[in-house]
């Protein structure tokens, strides 16, 4: 350690050139951060079998390892991340020393699942069969039913962005009640996304359990909700000439809305289980945010089959990349987002009076408007009569409640 930098905390002056992911004394975090900017290398890292090395750095082909893949090893709940710091234990500098490893792992997985650097500006999707298989592993590892434990806090933002990047396949996976998805033609209904990828199912239960985990967290809920709204708008826009498939898509979208809303409600109840006042305050905040999402998300055009969501509605990052349905171009997405999402904020400008307060008192109330309004506007666009809309309304309600009920059932089991 004779060449150890001096003059300041090693967290700022270590051997890691980025200065963001540890001091650099342990190479693991640096390698993972490098993979986060090297999508092809990240894919190979998480799919190729691990390599055993001798002390001199040469490959030992005869050696055996006690794990089958780097993905499995690094995602063990009991994997001990090196602190990668010489800061004094208990000091402010050392508080987050063990966060940098999981954070870097999340970045590497983002690159491996999206085919783009985790912080690419602008972000883009380059998905293929290998990226999908890695995402399938992520969903299998990180969900409410996993026996391997919850994700590290520092990974949650990455999991949310990965979920947004696969919001089309998450929706596709949910349309499989009773195993009927394929026989009822979900492949035709969802078609291909704009990046040319074909839909594949992670499994209905697996997709639901992943969304329940990610959307329980405030930022994860915001990121997935924003992604779902934009993706749903693109799907409805592409199906305006096909009423039957459009309504099937709308029912499924309402169900996913219910899954996300109830997941966040569950997260709020868990977070503030001993403070009813705090629960109400948090639900009010989420309701206000949901209203803003429905009217305030901006799409920065559509390029390469993806849309960019900008601003606070995108969650914890400035931009979130979302797959859109192939037939929807940039202008169509813009129009669809305005027409197929609720215009609640403009119609009910917030005023500090009792009536306005009642309007945002419950997360559920705003969620219901969010589930119905896109469908109502779609129904108008395809020429449905008021009588037809009246018959459709309770059906959409049941789809939304089915999503909420699925999460409520999970909550009871885990209680």
Short mmCIF file of C-alpha atoms in Angstrom, two decimals:
data_model
loop_
_atom_site.label_atom_id
_atom_site.label_comp_id
_atom_site.label_asym_id
_atom_site.label_seq_id
_atom_site.Cartn_x
_atom_site.Cartn_y
_atom_site.Cartn_z
CA UNK A 1 0.00 0.00 0.00
CA UNK A 2 3.03 2.27 -0.36
CA UNK A 3 1.42 3.94 -3.35
CA UNK A 4 -1.84 4.58 -1.55
CA UNK A 5 -3.09 8.13 -2.33
CA UNK A 6 -2.85 10.58 0.54
CA UNK A 7 -4.31 13.96 1.31
CA UNK A 8 -8.02 13.15 1.51
CA UNK A 9 -10.49 10.37 2.15
CA UNK A 10 -9.75 7.36 0.00
CA UNK A 11 -13.42 7.42 -1.04
CA UNK A 12 -12.54 10.50 -3.09
CA UNK A 13 -8.90 9.80 -3.96
CA UNK A 14 -8.69 6.05 -4.46
CA UNK A 15 -7.74 3.97 -7.47
CA UNK A 16 -11.20 4.05 -9.06
CA UNK A 17 -11.10 6.62 -11.89
CA UNK A 18 -14.85 7.26 -11.74
CA UNK A 19 -14.75 8.20 -8.09
CA UNK A 20 -18.31 6.92 -7.81
CA UNK A 21 -18.13 3.24 -7.03
CA UNK A 22 -15.66 2.64 -4.24
CA UNK A 23 -12.03 3.46 -3.73
CA UNK A 24 -10.74 0.86 -6.15
CA UNK A 25 -8.73 -1.28 -3.73
CA UNK A 26 -11.01 -4.23 -4.50
CA UNK A 27 -11.45 -4.80 -8.24
CA UNK A 28 -14.95 -6.28 -8.15
CA UNK A 29 -16.92 -3.05 -8.08
CA UNK A 30 -14.73 -1.50 -10.75
CA UNK A 31 -15.21 -4.50 -13.03
CA UNK A 32 -18.97 -4.40 -12.56
CA UNK A 33 -19.09 -0.67 -13.28
CA UNK A 34 -17.07 -1.32 -16.42
CA UNK A 35 -19.59 -3.98 -17.46
CA UNK A 36 -22.34 -1.43 -16.87
CA UNK A 37 -20.85 0.51 -19.78
CA UNK A 38 -20.08 -2.56 -21.93
CA UNK A 39 -23.35 -4.32 -22.84
CA UNK A 40 -21.81 -7.12 -24.90
CA UNK A 41 -19.24 -7.89 -22.20
CA UNK A 42 -22.00 -7.77 -19.57
CA UNK A 43 -24.09 -10.30 -21.51
CA UNK A 44 -21.15 -12.69 -21.74
CA UNK A 45 -20.31 -12.20 -18.06
CA UNK A 46 -23.79 -13.22 -16.95
CA UNK A 47 -24.28 -16.06 -19.44
CA UNK A 48 -20.86 -17.71 -19.94
CA UNK A 49 -19.66 -20.30 -17.40
CA UNK A 50 -17.27 -18.89 -14.77
CA UNK A 51 -13.52 -19.23 -15.20
CA UNK A 52 -11.05 -20.46 -12.57
CA UNK A 53 -7.67 -18.75 -12.43
CA UNK A 54 -4.35 -19.59 -10.83
CA UNK A 55 -2.58 -17.11 -8.59
CA UNK A 56 -0.41 -16.00 -11.52
CA UNK A 57 -3.51 -15.03 -13.52
CA UNK A 58 -3.50 -17.93 -15.95
CA UNK A 59 -6.62 -20.03 -16.54
CA UNK A 60 -6.85 -23.33 -14.66
CA UNK A 61 -9.02 -25.53 -16.87
CA UNK A 62 -8.95 -28.44 -14.42
CA UNK A 63 -10.17 -26.48 -11.42
CA UNK A 64 -13.76 -26.64 -10.21
CA UNK A 65 -15.79 -23.84 -8.65
CA UNK A 66 -18.56 -24.05 -6.08
CA UNK A 67 -20.97 -21.96 -8.18
CA UNK A 68 -22.34 -22.35 -11.70
CA UNK A 69 -22.53 -18.73 -12.85
CA UNK A 70 -21.44 -15.25 -11.85
CA UNK A 71 -25.10 -14.25 -11.80
CA UNK A 72 -25.91 -16.88 -9.17
CA UNK A 73 -22.85 -16.07 -7.08
CA UNK A 74 -23.25 -12.29 -7.02
CA UNK A 75 -26.99 -12.50 -6.40
CA UNK A 76 -26.73 -14.75 -3.36
CA UNK A 77 -28.48 -13.14 -0.43
CA UNK A 78 -25.48 -13.88 1.79
CA UNK A 79 -22.85 -12.70 -0.70
CA UNK A 80 -20.46 -10.51 1.28
CA UNK A 81 -19.72 -7.36 -0.66
CA UNK A 82 -16.29 -5.88 0.04
CA UNK A 83 -16.49 -2.39 1.54
CA UNK A 84 -13.74 -1.22 -0.86
CA UNK A 85 -12.74 1.54 1.50
CA UNK A 86 -10.12 2.33 4.11
CA UNK A 87 -12.40 4.80 5.83
CA UNK A 88 -12.69 4.31 9.58
CA UNK A 89 -15.47 1.92 10.50
CA UNK A 90 -18.48 3.80 11.80
CA UNK A 91 -17.48 7.08 10.15
CA UNK A 92 -19.72 8.98 7.76
CA UNK A 93 -17.45 7.99 4.87
CA UNK A 94 -17.90 4.31 5.67
CA UNK A 95 -21.69 4.34 6.00
CA UNK A 96 -22.33 3.52 2.37
CA UNK A 97 -19.12 1.64 1.67
CA UNK A 98 -21.01 -1.62 1.12
CA UNK A 99 -23.58 0.01 -1.16
CA UNK A 100 -21.23 0.47 -4.08
CA UNK A 101 -20.97 -3.23 -4.94
CA UNK A 102 -24.72 -3.92 -5.26
CA UNK A 103 -25.15 -0.59 -7.03
CA UNK A 104 -22.51 -1.59 -9.59
CA UNK A 105 -24.14 -5.02 -9.96
CA UNK A 106 -27.42 -3.30 -10.79
CA UNK A 107 -25.67 -1.21 -13.44
CA UNK A 108 -24.05 -4.28 -14.98
CA UNK A 109 -27.41 -6.07 -15.11
CA UNK A 110 -29.03 -3.03 -16.73
CA UNK A 111 -26.44 -3.14 -19.51
CA UNK A 112 -26.85 -6.90 -19.89
CA UNK A 113 -30.67 -6.76 -20.10
CA UNK A 114 -31.11 -3.61 -22.20
CA UNK A 115 -28.09 -3.90 -24.50
CA UNK A 116 -27.13 -0.32 -23.69
CA UNK A 117 -24.92 1.37 -21.10
CA UNK A 118 -26.92 1.89 -17.93
CA UNK A 119 -26.41 5.68 -18.08
CA UNK A 120 -26.50 6.11 -21.86
CA UNK A 121 -27.72 9.55 -22.90
CA UNK A 122 -30.10 9.16 -24.56
CA UNK A 123 -30.85 5.59 -23.48
CA UNK A 124 -31.92 3.01 -26.03
CA UNK A 125 -32.99 -0.62 -26.11
CA UNK A 126 -31.04 -3.29 -27.98
CA UNK A 127 -32.79 -6.42 -26.76
CA UNK A 128 -32.20 -9.91 -28.09
CA UNK A 129 -32.62 -13.50 -26.96
CA UNK A 130 -29.66 -13.29 -24.59
CA UNK A 131 -30.78 -10.03 -22.93
CA UNK A 132 -34.25 -11.55 -22.43
CA UNK A 133 -32.85 -14.68 -20.78
CA UNK A 134 -30.83 -12.55 -18.35
CA UNK A 135 -33.96 -10.52 -17.55
CA UNK A 136 -35.78 -13.80 -16.92
CA UNK A 137 -33.07 -14.63 -14.36
CA UNK A 138 -33.48 -11.21 -12.75
CA UNK A 139 -37.24 -11.70 -12.41
CA UNK A 140 -36.72 -15.21 -11.06
CA UNK A 141 -34.28 -13.92 -8.44
CA UNK A 142 -35.95 -10.68 -7.40
CA UNK A 143 -39.62 -11.10 -6.52
CA UNK A 144 -41.78 -11.34 -3.42
CA UNK A 145 -41.77 -15.15 -3.51
CA UNK A 146 -38.00 -15.52 -3.76
CA UNK A 147 -36.39 -17.58 -1.01
CA UNK A 148 -33.08 -15.81 -1.61
CA UNK A 149 -34.08 -12.56 0.08
CA UNK A 150 -34.83 -8.98 -0.92
CA UNK A 151 -32.61 -6.87 -3.17
CA UNK A 152 -30.07 -4.54 -1.67
CA UNK A 153 -31.47 -1.01 -1.39
CA UNK A 154 -28.80 0.27 -3.80
CA UNK A 155 -30.09 -2.04 -6.56
CA UNK A 156 -33.74 -1.02 -6.51
CA UNK A 157 -33.47 1.82 -9.02
CA UNK A 158 -31.80 -0.52 -11.51
CA UNK A 159 -34.51 -3.16 -11.05
CA UNK A 160 -37.17 -0.54 -11.75
CA UNK A 161 -35.46 0.63 -14.94
CA UNK A 162 -35.07 -2.97 -16.10
CA UNK A 163 -38.77 -3.51 -15.45
CA UNK A 164 -39.59 -0.42 -17.52
CA UNK A 165 -37.44 -1.75 -20.36
CA UNK A 166 -39.50 -4.98 -20.37
CA UNK A 167 -42.91 -3.51 -19.58
CA UNK A 168 -44.23 -5.02 -22.82
CA UNK A 169 -43.29 -8.56 -21.80
CA UNK A 170 -44.56 -7.99 -18.26
CA UNK A 171 -47.95 -7.01 -19.73
CA UNK A 172 -47.82 -9.98 -22.10
CA UNK A 173 -47.03 -12.32 -19.21
CA UNK A 174 -50.03 -11.14 -17.19
CA UNK A 175 -52.47 -12.00 -20.01
CA UNK A 176 -52.50 -15.69 -19.19
CA UNK A 177 -55.33 -16.29 -16.73
CA UNK A 178 -55.90 -20.01 -16.44
CA UNK A 179 -53.10 -20.63 -18.93
CA UNK A 180 -55.27 -19.27 -21.77
CA UNK A 181 -52.91 -16.60 -23.11
CA UNK A 182 -51.63 -18.43 -26.15
CA UNK A 183 -54.87 -20.17 -27.09
CA UNK A 184 -56.73 -16.83 -26.99
CA UNK A 185 -54.19 -15.14 -29.25
CA UNK A 186 -52.16 -12.85 -27.02
CA UNK A 187 -49.30 -13.09 -29.51
CA UNK A 188 -51.51 -11.38 -32.11
CA UNK A 189 -52.79 -8.78 -29.63
CA UNK A 190 -49.35 -7.67 -28.46
CA UNK A 191 -47.48 -8.21 -31.71
CA UNK A 192 -43.94 -6.85 -31.85
CA UNK A 193 -42.53 -3.83 -30.11
CA UNK A 194 -40.87 -1.09 -32.10
CA UNK A 195 -37.40 -2.47 -31.52
CA UNK A 196 -38.41 -5.54 -33.52
CA UNK A 197 -38.46 -7.92 -30.56
CA UNK A 198 -41.19 -10.53 -30.29
CA UNK A 199 -43.08 -11.01 -27.08
CA UNK A 200 -42.22 -13.80 -24.67
CA UNK A 201 -43.68 -14.67 -21.28
CA UNK A 202 -41.81 -14.64 -18.00
CA UNK A 203 -44.78 -16.47 -16.48
CA UNK A 204 -47.90 -14.84 -15.06
CA UNK A 205 -46.99 -15.45 -11.42
CA UNK A 206 -43.35 -14.54 -11.90
CA UNK A 207 -44.18 -11.24 -13.61
CA UNK A 208 -46.73 -10.37 -10.92
CA UNK A 209 -44.35 -11.20 -8.07
CA UNK A 210 -41.59 -9.10 -9.64
CA UNK A 211 -43.89 -6.09 -10.08
CA UNK A 212 -45.16 -6.46 -6.53
CA UNK A 213 -41.61 -6.27 -5.22
CA UNK A 214 -40.47 -3.34 -7.36
CA UNK A 215 -43.68 -1.26 -7.17
CA UNK A 216 -43.89 -1.55 -3.39
CA UNK A 217 -41.08 1.02 -3.30
CA UNK A 218 -42.08 4.61 -4.09
CA UNK A 219 -39.51 5.21 -6.82
CA UNK A 220 -40.03 1.76 -8.31
CA UNK A 221 -43.78 2.35 -8.47
CA UNK A 222 -43.29 5.67 -10.20
CA UNK A 223 -40.90 4.25 -12.78
CA UNK A 224 -43.08 1.22 -13.61
CA UNK A 225 -46.29 3.27 -13.65
CA UNK A 226 -44.81 5.81 -16.04
CA UNK A 227 -43.57 3.01 -18.29
CA UNK A 228 -46.93 1.23 -18.20
CA UNK A 229 -48.89 4.36 -19.12
CA UNK A 230 -46.70 5.16 -22.12
CA UNK A 231 -46.66 1.53 -23.31
CA UNK A 232 -50.43 1.25 -22.90
CA UNK A 233 -50.96 4.44 -24.90
CA UNK A 234 -48.88 3.03 -27.76
CA UNK A 235 -50.80 -0.25 -27.70
CA UNK A 236 -54.20 1.42 -27.73
CA UNK A 237 -53.10 3.71 -30.56
CA UNK A 238 -51.99 0.75 -32.65
CA UNK A 239 -55.29 -1.10 -32.13
CA UNK A 240 -57.81 1.63 -32.93
CA UNK A 241 -58.77 -0.27 -36.07
CA UNK A 242 -59.25 -3.55 -34.21
CA UNK A 243 -61.92 -3.19 -31.56
CA UNK A 244 -61.82 -6.74 -30.21
CA UNK A 245 -58.06 -6.89 -29.75
CA UNK A 246 -57.99 -3.30 -28.51
CA UNK A 247 -60.47 -4.02 -25.75
CA UNK A 248 -58.60 -7.19 -24.77
CA UNK A 249 -55.41 -5.10 -24.54
CA UNK A 250 -57.27 -2.47 -22.49
CA UNK A 251 -58.59 -5.07 -20.02
CA UNK A 252 -55.09 -6.41 -19.50
CA UNK A 253 -53.67 -2.89 -19.07
CA UNK A 254 -56.29 -2.19 -16.39
CA UNK A 255 -55.29 -5.38 -14.60
CA UNK A 256 -51.61 -4.33 -14.63
CA UNK A 257 -52.69 -0.92 -13.28
CA UNK A 258 -54.37 -2.72 -10.40
CA UNK A 259 -51.25 -4.81 -9.74
CA UNK A 260 -49.02 -1.73 -9.58
CA UNK A 261 -51.42 0.35 -7.47
CA UNK A 262 -52.07 -2.38 -4.92
CA UNK A 263 -48.34 -3.18 -4.75
CA UNK A 264 -47.60 0.39 -3.75
CA UNK A 265 -50.50 0.41 -1.28
CA UNK A 266 -49.05 -2.74 0.25
CA UNK A 267 -45.63 -1.07 0.43
CA UNK A 268 -47.12 1.96 2.18
CA UNK A 269 -48.92 -0.21 4.72
CA UNK A 270 -45.71 -2.12 5.43
CA UNK A 271 -43.62 1.02 5.72
CA UNK A 272 -46.01 2.78 8.08
CA UNK A 273 -47.79 -0.18 9.65
CA UNK A 274 -47.84 1.43 13.11
CA UNK A 275 -48.79 4.96 12.02
CA UNK A 276 -52.21 5.35 10.40
CA UNK A 277 -51.71 9.09 9.90
CA UNK A 278 -48.48 8.48 8.00
CA UNK A 279 -50.26 5.94 5.78
CA UNK A 280 -52.92 8.50 4.84
CA UNK A 281 -50.30 11.18 4.16
CA UNK A 282 -48.28 8.84 1.96
CA UNK A 283 -51.37 7.75 0.03
CA UNK A 284 -52.29 11.39 -0.52
CA UNK A 285 -48.80 12.05 -1.86
CA UNK A 286 -49.02 9.05 -4.19
CA UNK A 287 -52.44 10.15 -5.41
CA UNK A 288 -51.09 13.60 -6.25
CA UNK A 289 -48.13 12.05 -8.04
CA UNK A 290 -50.43 9.71 -9.98
CA UNK A 291 -52.50 12.68 -11.16
CA UNK A 292 -49.33 14.40 -12.32
CA UNK A 293 -48.19 11.24 -14.09
CA UNK A 294 -51.41 10.95 -16.04
CA UNK A 295 -51.13 14.46 -17.43
CA UNK A 296 -47.53 15.55 -16.94
CA UNK A 297 -45.34 12.84 -18.45
CA UNK A 298 -43.53 14.06 -21.53
CA UNK A 299 -42.35 11.78 -24.29
CA UNK A 300 -39.28 12.99 -26.14
CA UNK A 301 -40.28 11.38 -29.40
CA UNK A 302 -39.90 7.76 -30.38
CA UNK A 303 -36.65 6.46 -31.83
CA UNK A 304 -35.68 2.88 -32.46
CA UNK A 305 -38.97 1.62 -31.13
CA UNK A 306 -38.59 3.21 -27.72
CA UNK A 307 -39.94 6.29 -25.98
CA UNK A 308 -38.19 8.44 -23.42
CA UNK A 309 -40.05 9.62 -20.35
CA UNK A 310 -38.61 12.80 -18.89
CA UNK A 311 -38.95 14.57 -15.58
CA UNK A 312 -40.14 13.57 -12.11
CA UNK A 313 -42.74 11.15 -13.43
CA UNK A 314 -39.92 8.98 -14.71
CA UNK A 315 -38.98 8.08 -11.16
CA UNK A 316 -35.50 8.40 -9.73
CA UNK A 317 -33.69 9.16 -12.99
CA UNK A 318 -33.97 11.96 -15.50
CA UNK A 319 -34.88 9.62 -18.34
CA UNK A 320 -36.46 6.19 -18.55
CA UNK A 321 -36.54 4.22 -21.80
CA UNK A 322 -39.70 2.29 -22.61
CA UNK A 323 -40.58 -0.07 -25.47
CA UNK A 324 -43.59 0.97 -27.53
CA UNK A 325 -45.78 -0.97 -29.93
CA UNK A 326 -44.29 -1.17 -33.41
CA UNK A 327 -47.10 0.52 -35.33
CA UNK A 328 -46.94 3.68 -33.21
CA UNK A 329 -44.69 6.47 -34.46
CA UNK A 330 -43.61 9.53 -32.52
CA UNK A 331 -46.60 11.68 -33.47
CA UNK A 332 -49.00 8.81 -32.78
CA UNK A 333 -47.53 8.26 -29.33
CA UNK A 334 -47.85 11.94 -28.50
CA UNK A 335 -51.48 12.00 -29.61
CA UNK A 336 -52.26 8.69 -27.93
CA UNK A 337 -50.76 9.79 -24.66
CA UNK A 338 -52.97 12.85 -24.62
CA UNK A 339 -56.07 10.98 -25.76
CA UNK A 340 -55.69 7.70 -23.88
CA UNK A 341 -54.62 8.90 -20.45
CA UNK A 342 -56.63 10.80 -17.92
CA UNK A 343 -56.98 14.55 -18.17
CA UNK A 344 -57.64 14.71 -14.48
CA UNK A 345 -55.27 17.50 -13.54
CA UNK A 346 -56.64 19.97 -16.08
CA UNK A 347 -60.23 19.10 -15.25
CA UNK A 348 -59.67 19.25 -11.49
CA UNK A 349 -56.99 21.86 -10.82
CA UNK A 350 -55.80 21.46 -7.29
CA UNK A 351 -57.16 24.04 -4.90
CA UNK A 352 -56.67 24.06 -1.19
CA UNK A 353 -60.30 23.51 -0.28
CA UNK A 354 -62.27 20.59 1.17
CA UNK A 355 -63.63 19.41 -2.18
CA UNK A 356 -60.18 19.31 -3.76
CA UNK A 357 -58.80 17.54 -0.72
CA UNK A 358 -61.46 14.86 -1.01
CA UNK A 359 -60.53 14.40 -4.66
CA UNK A 360 -57.02 13.30 -3.74
CA UNK A 361 -57.73 11.67 -0.40
CA UNK A 362 -57.27 8.11 -1.57
CA UNK A 363 -54.71 6.50 -3.81
CA UNK A 364 -57.35 3.98 -4.88
CA UNK A 365 -59.72 6.63 -6.18
CA UNK A 366 -57.10 8.19 -8.40
CA UNK A 367 -55.93 4.75 -9.49
CA UNK A 368 -59.43 3.85 -10.63
CA UNK A 369 -59.64 7.01 -12.72
CA UNK A 370 -56.24 6.16 -14.16
CA UNK A 371 -57.41 2.69 -15.16
CA UNK A 372 -60.71 3.78 -16.72
CA UNK A 373 -59.90 7.07 -18.49
CA UNK A 374 -57.49 5.66 -21.10
CA UNK A 375 -60.09 3.02 -21.97
CA UNK A 376 -62.89 5.58 -22.14
CA UNK A 377 -60.92 7.74 -24.52
CA UNK A 378 -60.09 4.67 -26.58
CA UNK A 379 -63.78 3.75 -26.65
CA UNK A 380 -64.61 7.22 -27.96
CA UNK A 381 -61.86 6.97 -30.57
CA UNK A 382 -63.30 3.72 -31.98
CA UNK A 383 -66.87 5.06 -31.98
CA UNK A 384 -68.44 3.16 -29.09
CA UNK A 385 -71.86 4.44 -28.06
CA UNK A 386 -72.63 5.61 -24.55
CA UNK A 387 -74.58 2.39 -23.98
CA UNK A 388 -71.58 0.32 -25.05
CA UNK A 389 -69.32 2.35 -22.76
CA UNK A 390 -71.79 1.81 -19.93
CA UNK A 391 -71.54 -1.94 -20.41
CA UNK A 392 -67.74 -1.77 -20.72
CA UNK A 393 -67.17 0.25 -17.55
CA UNK A 394 -67.91 -2.53 -15.00
CA UNK A 395 -65.87 -4.96 -17.06
CA UNK A 396 -62.81 -2.71 -16.87
CA UNK A 397 -63.49 -2.29 -13.16
CA UNK A 398 -63.35 -6.04 -12.70
CA UNK A 399 -60.06 -6.24 -14.61
CA UNK A 400 -58.55 -3.52 -12.41
CA UNK A 401 -59.85 -5.20 -9.26
CA UNK A 402 -58.51 -8.57 -10.44
CA UNK A 403 -55.02 -7.05 -10.48
CA UNK A 404 -55.47 -5.57 -7.02
CA UNK A 405 -56.93 -8.82 -5.71
CA UNK A 406 -53.96 -10.82 -6.94
CA UNK A 407 -51.61 -8.62 -4.90
CA UNK A 408 -53.94 -8.66 -1.86
CA UNK A 409 -53.84 -12.46 -1.93
CA UNK A 410 -50.04 -12.37 -2.00
CA UNK A 411 -50.05 -9.94 0.91
CA UNK A 412 -52.21 -12.26 3.01
CA UNK A 413 -49.90 -15.19 2.35
CA UNK A 414 -46.79 -13.20 3.27
CA UNK A 415 -48.34 -11.63 6.37
#
